[in-house]
Tab-separated table of C-alpha atoms in Angstrom:
chain	number	residue	atom	x	y	z
F	1346	MET	CA	61.752	60.987	98.781
F	1347	GLY	CA	60.615	62.977	101.794
F	1348	LEU	CA	63.858	62.291	103.634
F	1349	ILE	CA	65.908	63.259	100.579
F	1350	LYS	CA	63.976	66.527	100.212
F	1351	GLN	CA	64.387	67.265	103.928
F	1352	ALA	CA	68.132	66.580	103.764
F	1353	ALA	CA	68.485	68.849	100.720
F	1354	GLU	CA	66.603	71.622	102.533
F	1355	MET	CA	68.821	71.266	105.609
F	1356	ALA	CA	71.923	71.374	103.429
F	1357	ARG	CA	70.655	74.536	101.731
F	1358	GLU	CA	69.942	76.213	105.072
F	1359	THR	CA	73.365	75.200	106.400
F	1360	LYS	CA	75.024	76.677	103.330
F	1361	GLN	CA	73.072	79.933	103.707
F	1362	CYS	CA	74.006	80.128	107.383
F	1363	THR	CA	77.684	79.530	106.583
F	1364	GLU	CA	77.655	82.196	103.877
F	1365	PHE	CA	76.011	84.671	106.268
F	1366	VAL	CA	78.630	84.019	108.956
F	1367	GLN	CA	81.370	84.494	106.371
F	1368	LYS	CA	79.861	87.823	105.270
F	1369	LEU	CA	79.683	89.012	108.874
F	1370	SER	CA	83.312	88.019	109.379
F	1371	VAL	CA	84.375	89.998	106.325
F	1372	LEU	CA	82.212	92.954	107.355
F	1373	GLN	CA	83.847	93.161	110.792
F	1374	TRP	CA	87.265	93.143	109.104
F	1375	VAL	CA	86.241	95.973	106.747
F	1376	LEU	CA	84.746	98.041	109.574
F	1377	THR	CA	87.860	97.459	111.667
F	1378	PHE	CA	90.056	98.570	108.751
F	1379	LEU	CA	88.012	101.732	108.184
F	1380	PHE	CA	86.826	102.854	111.601
F	1381	MET	CA	88.419	101.059	114.572
F	1382	GLY	CA	91.366	103.435	114.941
F	1383	VAL	CA	89.178	106.546	114.994
F	1384	ALA	CA	86.566	104.833	117.200
F	1385	CYS	CA	89.182	103.859	119.803
F	1386	THR	CA	90.597	107.390	119.884
F	1387	VAL	CA	87.141	108.951	120.290
F	1388	LEU	CA	86.287	106.435	123.029
F	1389	MET	CA	89.395	107.268	125.046
F	1390	VAL	CA	88.698	111.009	124.813
F	1391	TYR	CA	85.058	110.471	125.799
F	1392	LEU	CA	85.989	108.380	128.838
F	1393	LEU	CA	88.115	111.255	130.137
F	1394	PHE	CA	84.895	113.129	130.871
F	1395	THR	CA	83.124	110.269	132.629
F	1396	SER	CA	83.496	108.430	135.912
F	1397	LEU	CA	85.857	106.055	134.099
F	1398	TRP	CA	88.434	108.810	133.502
F	1399	LEU	CA	91.108	106.836	135.342
F	1400	PHE	CA	91.184	104.159	132.623
F	1401	PRO	CA	92.297	106.446	129.748
F	1402	VAL	CA	94.776	108.172	132.071
F	1403	LEU	CA	96.399	104.895	133.113
F	1404	TYR	CA	96.359	103.627	129.546
F	1405	THR	CA	98.017	106.808	128.289
F	1406	ILE	CA	100.796	106.341	130.850
F	1407	TRP	CA	101.194	102.727	129.739
F	1408	MET	CA	101.196	103.759	126.078
F	1409	LEU	CA	103.996	106.277	126.665
F	1410	ILE	CA	106.058	103.659	128.509
F	1411	ASP	CA	105.379	101.165	125.714
F	1412	TRP	CA	105.805	103.727	122.907
F	1413	ASN	CA	108.725	102.025	121.125
F	1414	THR	CA	107.391	98.466	121.224
F	1415	PRO	CA	105.866	98.585	117.706
F	1416	GLU	CA	109.329	99.403	116.338
F	1417	ARG	CA	110.973	96.655	118.393
F	1418	GLY	CA	109.256	93.701	116.816
F	1419	GLY	CA	105.794	94.359	118.176
F	1420	ARG	CA	103.841	91.920	120.304
F	1421	GLN	CA	102.253	89.116	118.289
F	1422	VAL	CA	99.589	87.016	120.013
F	1423	GLU	CA	98.975	83.588	118.512
F	1424	TRP	CA	95.513	83.427	120.095
F	1425	VAL	CA	94.438	86.520	118.126
F	1426	LYS	CA	95.997	85.276	114.900
F	1427	ASN	CA	94.085	82.002	115.239
F	1428	TRP	CA	90.606	83.430	115.880
F	1429	ALA	CA	87.898	81.427	114.093
F	1430	VAL	CA	86.710	84.636	112.432
F	1431	TRP	CA	89.813	84.601	110.218
F	1432	THR	CA	88.931	81.140	108.922
F	1433	HIS	CA	85.517	82.475	107.871
F	1434	LEU	CA	87.248	85.488	106.290
F	1435	ARG	CA	89.596	83.221	104.315
F	1436	ASN	CA	86.781	80.956	103.145
F	1437	TYR	CA	84.577	83.828	101.978
F	1438	PHE	CA	86.773	84.701	98.979
F	1439	PRO	CA	88.565	82.208	99.380
F	1440	VAL	CA	92.209	83.206	99.927
F	1441	LYS	CA	95.033	80.717	99.423
F	1442	ILE	CA	98.830	80.788	99.356
F	1443	VAL	CA	100.846	79.266	96.523
F	1444	LYS	CA	104.438	78.395	97.379
F	1445	THR	CA	106.973	78.369	94.532
F	1446	ALA	CA	110.269	78.053	96.452
F	1447	GLU	CA	111.688	77.372	99.894
F	1448	LEU	CA	112.535	80.104	102.393
F	1449	SER	CA	115.409	79.265	104.738
F	1450	PRO	CA	114.934	79.914	108.482
F	1451	ASN	CA	118.610	80.884	108.486
F	1452	ARG	CA	117.916	83.992	106.403
F	1453	ASN	CA	115.733	87.084	106.671
F	1454	TYR	CA	113.482	88.183	103.830
F	1455	ILE	CA	111.644	91.209	102.503
F	1456	LEU	CA	108.495	90.128	100.710
F	1457	GLY	CA	107.207	92.787	98.330
F	1458	SER	CA	103.426	92.393	98.203
F	1459	HIS	CA	101.524	93.466	95.086
F	1460	PRO	CA	99.023	94.871	94.349
F	1461	HIS	CA	97.742	96.988	97.240
F	1462	GLY	CA	94.094	96.818	96.222
F	1463	ILE	CA	91.674	98.659	98.488
F	1464	MET	CA	92.373	96.840	101.759
F	1465	CYS	CA	95.208	94.344	101.146
F	1466	ALA	CA	92.944	91.346	101.740
F	1467	GLY	CA	95.490	88.911	100.326
F	1468	ALA	CA	98.403	90.251	102.361
F	1469	PHE	CA	96.438	90.433	105.615
F	1470	THR	CA	94.844	87.004	105.360
F	1471	SER	CA	98.033	85.312	104.146
F	1472	PHE	CA	100.522	86.827	106.590
F	1473	CYS	CA	98.562	88.058	109.643
F	1474	THR	CA	96.294	85.096	110.344
F	1475	GLY	CA	97.033	81.549	111.337
F	1476	CYS	CA	94.471	80.083	108.945
F	1477	SER	CA	96.330	80.803	105.699
F	1478	GLY	CA	98.736	77.884	105.912
F	1479	PHE	CA	101.828	80.107	105.814
F	1480	SER	CA	103.419	78.430	108.833
F	1481	GLN	CA	102.898	74.993	107.294
F	1482	ALA	CA	104.253	76.078	103.907
F	1483	PHE	CA	107.240	77.911	105.385
F	1484	PRO	CA	108.117	76.299	108.734
F	1485	GLY	CA	110.336	78.330	111.015
F	1486	MET	CA	109.460	81.664	109.399
F	1487	ARG	CA	107.856	84.568	111.297
F	1488	PRO	CA	105.827	86.895	109.044
F	1489	THR	CA	105.189	90.549	109.935
F	1490	LEU	CA	103.119	92.892	107.783
F	1491	ALA	CA	104.443	96.473	107.676
F	1492	ILE	CA	101.687	99.103	107.590
F	1493	LEU	CA	101.221	102.860	108.013
F	1494	ALA	CA	103.263	103.977	111.037
F	1495	GLY	CA	100.696	106.560	112.169
F	1496	LEU	CA	98.191	103.824	113.019
F	1497	PHE	CA	100.362	102.745	115.958
F	1498	LYS	CA	99.817	106.103	117.628
F	1499	MET	CA	96.107	105.382	118.048
F	1500	PRO	CA	95.212	104.120	121.549
F	1501	LEU	CA	93.997	100.525	121.871
F	1502	TYR	CA	94.088	100.082	118.099
F	1503	ARG	CA	97.869	99.762	118.263
F	1504	GLU	CA	97.497	96.768	120.599
F	1505	TYR	CA	95.153	95.070	118.134
F	1506	LEU	CA	97.514	95.693	115.205
F	1507	MET	CA	100.561	94.359	117.040
F	1508	SER	CA	98.722	91.278	118.300
F	1509	ALA	CA	97.796	90.377	114.706
F	1510	GLY	CA	101.424	90.563	113.556
F	1511	MET	CA	101.736	94.064	112.108
F	1512	CYS	CA	104.484	96.648	112.533
F	1513	PRO	CA	105.138	100.242	111.374
F	1514	VAL	CA	106.630	100.603	107.911
F	1515	SER	CA	109.421	102.772	109.314
F	1516	ARG	CA	113.179	102.325	109.018
F	1517	PRO	CA	113.797	101.637	112.760
F	1518	SER	CA	111.044	99.030	112.802
F	1519	LEU	CA	112.186	97.248	109.646
F	1520	GLU	CA	115.872	97.407	110.586
F	1521	PHE	CA	115.151	95.798	113.948
F	1522	LEU	CA	113.277	92.880	112.379
F	1523	LEU	CA	115.894	92.338	109.676
F	1524	SER	CA	119.066	92.953	111.699
F	1525	GLY	CA	118.331	92.835	115.419
F	1526	ASN	CA	115.905	89.964	115.836
F	1527	GLY	CA	117.814	86.913	114.655
F	1528	THR	CA	116.915	85.012	111.502
F	1529	GLY	CA	113.722	83.536	110.116
F	1530	ASN	CA	112.026	86.921	109.864
F	1531	VAL	CA	109.734	87.690	106.927
F	1532	VAL	CA	108.864	91.372	106.589
F	1533	VAL	CA	106.001	91.961	104.174
F	1534	ILE	CA	105.933	95.423	102.576
F	1535	VAL	CA	103.120	96.546	100.276
F	1536	ILE	CA	105.463	98.407	97.940
F	1537	GLY	CA	102.863	100.402	95.988
F	1538	GLY	CA	101.180	101.768	99.109
F	1539	ALA	CA	98.453	104.381	98.905
F	1540	ALA	CA	99.411	105.442	95.368
F	1541	GLU	CA	98.717	101.932	94.138
F	1542	SER	CA	95.317	101.807	95.823
F	1543	LEU	CA	94.209	104.670	93.570
F	1544	ALA	CA	95.065	102.564	90.507
F	1545	CYS	CA	93.166	99.417	91.479
F	1546	PHE	CA	90.039	98.404	89.613
F	1547	PRO	CA	88.663	95.098	88.341
F	1548	GLY	CA	90.594	94.040	85.263
F	1549	MET	CA	93.602	96.255	86.018
F	1550	ASN	CA	97.030	94.864	86.906
F	1551	THR	CA	99.049	97.959	87.729
F	1552	VAL	CA	101.799	98.139	90.348
F	1553	VAL	CA	103.573	101.288	91.507
F	1554	MET	CA	107.261	100.604	92.136
F	1555	ARG	CA	109.459	101.899	89.301
F	1556	GLN	CA	110.690	104.790	91.457
F	1557	ARG	CA	110.365	102.962	94.793
F	1558	LYS	CA	113.798	101.664	95.683
F	1559	GLY	CA	113.968	102.155	99.448
F	1560	PHE	CA	113.059	98.523	100.149
F	1561	VAL	CA	115.932	97.372	97.918
F	1562	ARG	CA	118.411	99.635	99.711
F	1563	LEU	CA	117.150	98.306	103.057
F	1564	ALA	CA	117.545	94.718	101.832
F	1565	LEU	CA	121.167	95.395	100.847
F	1566	GLU	CA	122.007	97.133	104.129
F	1567	CYS	CA	120.518	94.281	106.161
F	1568	GLY	CA	121.501	91.406	103.864
F	1569	ALA	CA	117.873	90.325	103.510
F	1570	ASP	CA	116.800	88.442	100.385
F	1571	LEU	CA	114.034	89.901	98.222
F	1572	VAL	CA	110.911	87.898	97.369
F	1573	PRO	CA	108.189	89.115	94.961
F	1574	VAL	CA	104.598	88.301	95.915
F	1575	TYR	CA	101.500	88.820	93.776
F	1576	SER	CA	97.911	88.441	95.012
F	1577	PHE	CA	95.788	87.578	91.992
F	1578	GLY	CA	92.178	88.705	92.454
F	1579	GLU	CA	93.010	91.536	94.878
F	1580	ASN	CA	91.875	94.239	92.445
F	1581	GLU	CA	88.601	92.432	91.772
F	1582	LEU	CA	87.238	92.711	95.317
F	1583	PHE	CA	85.793	96.217	95.043
F	1584	LYS	CA	84.598	98.521	92.295
F	1585	GLN	CA	86.317	101.883	92.588
F	1586	VAL	CA	85.706	105.214	90.936
F	1587	VAL	CA	89.099	105.869	89.324
F	1588	PHE	CA	89.536	109.552	88.567
F	1589	PRO	CA	91.805	110.438	85.619
F	1590	GLU	CA	95.176	112.045	86.227
F	1591	GLY	CA	94.893	115.829	86.369
F	1592	SER	CA	91.228	115.866	87.390
F	1593	VAL	CA	90.157	117.894	90.428
F	1594	MET	CA	89.188	114.773	92.411
F	1595	ARG	CA	92.499	113.052	91.638
F	1596	VAL	CA	94.409	116.156	92.760
F	1597	LEU	CA	92.428	116.186	96.015
F	1598	GLN	CA	93.075	112.468	96.569
F	1599	THR	CA	96.802	112.940	95.971
F	1600	ALA	CA	96.963	115.935	98.311
F	1601	PHE	CA	95.134	114.002	101.039
F	1602	LYS	CA	97.534	111.094	100.571
F	1603	LYS	CA	100.562	113.335	101.022
F	1604	VAL	CA	99.187	114.795	104.256
F	1605	MET	CA	97.591	111.719	105.853
F	1606	GLY	CA	99.647	108.903	104.352
F	1607	PHE	CA	96.692	107.062	102.811
F	1608	ALA	CA	94.370	107.733	99.907
F	1609	PRO	CA	90.583	108.225	100.239
F	1610	CYS	CA	89.178	105.755	97.698
F	1611	LEU	CA	85.565	105.826	96.547
F	1612	PHE	CA	84.590	102.168	96.340
F	1613	ILE	CA	81.605	99.889	96.649
F	1614	GLY	CA	81.354	96.220	97.463
F	1615	GLN	CA	78.829	93.447	96.963
F	1616	SER	CA	76.683	93.418	100.110
F	1617	TRP	CA	75.720	96.410	102.235
F	1618	GLY	CA	78.105	98.426	100.067
F	1619	LEU	CA	81.100	97.399	102.187
F	1620	VAL	CA	81.479	93.630	101.854
F	1621	PRO	CA	83.874	92.852	98.972
F	1622	TYR	CA	82.912	90.627	96.077
F	1623	SER	CA	83.449	86.926	96.682
F	1624	VAL	CA	86.372	86.485	94.272
F	1625	PRO	CA	89.210	83.977	94.800
F	1626	VAL	CA	92.449	85.643	95.922
F	1627	THR	CA	95.596	83.630	95.252
F	1628	THR	CA	98.750	84.947	96.908
F	1629	VAL	CA	101.739	83.566	95.008
F	1630	VAL	CA	105.048	83.739	96.878
F	1631	GLY	CA	107.930	83.852	94.405
F	1632	SER	CA	111.525	82.674	94.560
F	1633	PRO	CA	114.051	84.591	96.689
F	1634	ILE	CA	116.536	86.912	95.033
F	1635	SER	CA	119.830	86.487	96.877
F	1636	VAL	CA	121.078	89.844	98.207
F	1637	PRO	CA	124.508	90.498	99.755
F	1638	GLN	CA	124.943	92.626	102.853
F	1639	VAL	CA	126.459	95.996	101.980
F	1640	SER	CA	126.544	98.717	104.626
F	1641	ARG	CA	126.574	101.526	102.071
F	1642	PRO	CA	125.247	100.266	98.736
F	1643	SER	CA	125.877	102.437	95.684
F	1644	GLU	CA	123.060	103.738	93.511
F	1645	GLU	CA	124.205	101.397	90.743
F	1646	MET	CA	123.900	98.399	93.070
F	1647	VAL	CA	120.448	99.489	94.238
F	1648	ASP	CA	119.327	99.951	90.623
F	1649	HIS	CA	120.701	96.516	89.707
F	1650	TYR	CA	118.766	94.634	92.378
F	1651	HIS	CA	115.698	96.794	91.782
F	1652	SER	CA	115.777	95.725	88.117
F	1653	LEU	CA	116.197	92.087	89.127
F	1654	TYR	CA	113.182	92.402	91.413
F	1655	MET	CA	110.960	93.982	88.736
F	1656	GLU	CA	111.972	91.262	86.288
F	1657	ALA	CA	111.228	88.516	88.831
F	1658	LEU	CA	107.827	90.055	89.628
F	1659	THR	CA	106.952	90.222	85.942
F	1660	GLN	CA	107.969	86.593	85.423
F	1661	LEU	CA	105.948	85.534	88.486
F	1662	PHE	CA	102.862	87.319	87.143
F	1663	HIS	CA	103.040	85.744	83.694
F	1664	ALA	CA	103.860	82.273	85.033
F	1665	HIS	CA	100.739	82.135	87.218
F	1666	LYS	CA	98.182	84.460	85.616
F	1667	THR	CA	96.253	81.829	83.649
F	1668	SER	CA	96.078	79.362	86.560
F	1669	CYS	CA	94.774	82.202	88.748
F	1670	GLY	CA	91.885	83.183	86.494
F	1671	LEU	CA	93.393	85.735	84.096
F	1672	SER	CA	93.562	85.375	80.353
F	1673	ASP	CA	96.854	84.970	78.540
F	1674	THR	CA	96.468	88.483	77.114
F	1675	HIS	CA	96.617	90.197	80.527
F	1676	GLN	CA	99.765	92.237	81.061
F	1677	LEU	CA	101.429	93.606	84.199
F	1678	GLN	CA	101.951	97.345	84.096
F	1679	ILE	CA	104.752	98.712	86.290
F	1680	ILE	CA	104.673	102.475	86.798
């Protein structure tokens, strides 16, 4: 009995240690998301006034020479994408990918990721880390997550973003990946962006895309197939104060979003106020919508494929909602 009790105690301690490591891994990801860009910029400015002033000067010269690299496919580093910390991050929630159809390495794809949530945990873990199983599920495909272009102007932080497989969500960047970099490219775009982050809250399934058609036009111009993706559980990771439309705080959030490109969300997590709730996140990758290549697509053609995409996303949501923890009564709201 003593040995059994001792083994049970060791197992409990091991579990607690594992959970603590997972929380630390998630915390570093959250802090990186929120503060690393600003911290790197402040550090470089500070070093200018120290004996290490030569480092920021040389780096600035390098950064100017390398200025266009983020829009030319970036610089992914497999070593970074396979850090052990990402495995702990994945296991904390956990995050998993569900494959519903094949993606051909002979084609390029635009994956529309929904919903944005607060920090896109599903999109980042699924497409920017080597622990998600994406490469095994879709052999021969190279995923790149498109994010706010302004982040790539921040010193040092830009290197980190590129190494993890991210690129600016700008037309030159996306066109290069879809037209000038061969085939087998998967560009992941969080369609709802900052506007969608303001609508995320546990129990809500709202996506912002009814008036967002630029990704469809880009798909037609580049001949890239469209694939809807939905991360179930993404909106459950944080509790956010959602201000009603027309309120002073909502107006301020919207104005900040227009100027800075992202929305200041007031949220709280489970531990230390920043660690998200440990809720399973299931990223379901839908079936491709075949798109022809048209150099100058008409508005009618864009509207047609946009409608097909919204219909496919809705079908994907309803086909997988119950298996991913939602009740049959949950509905997807597209605004």
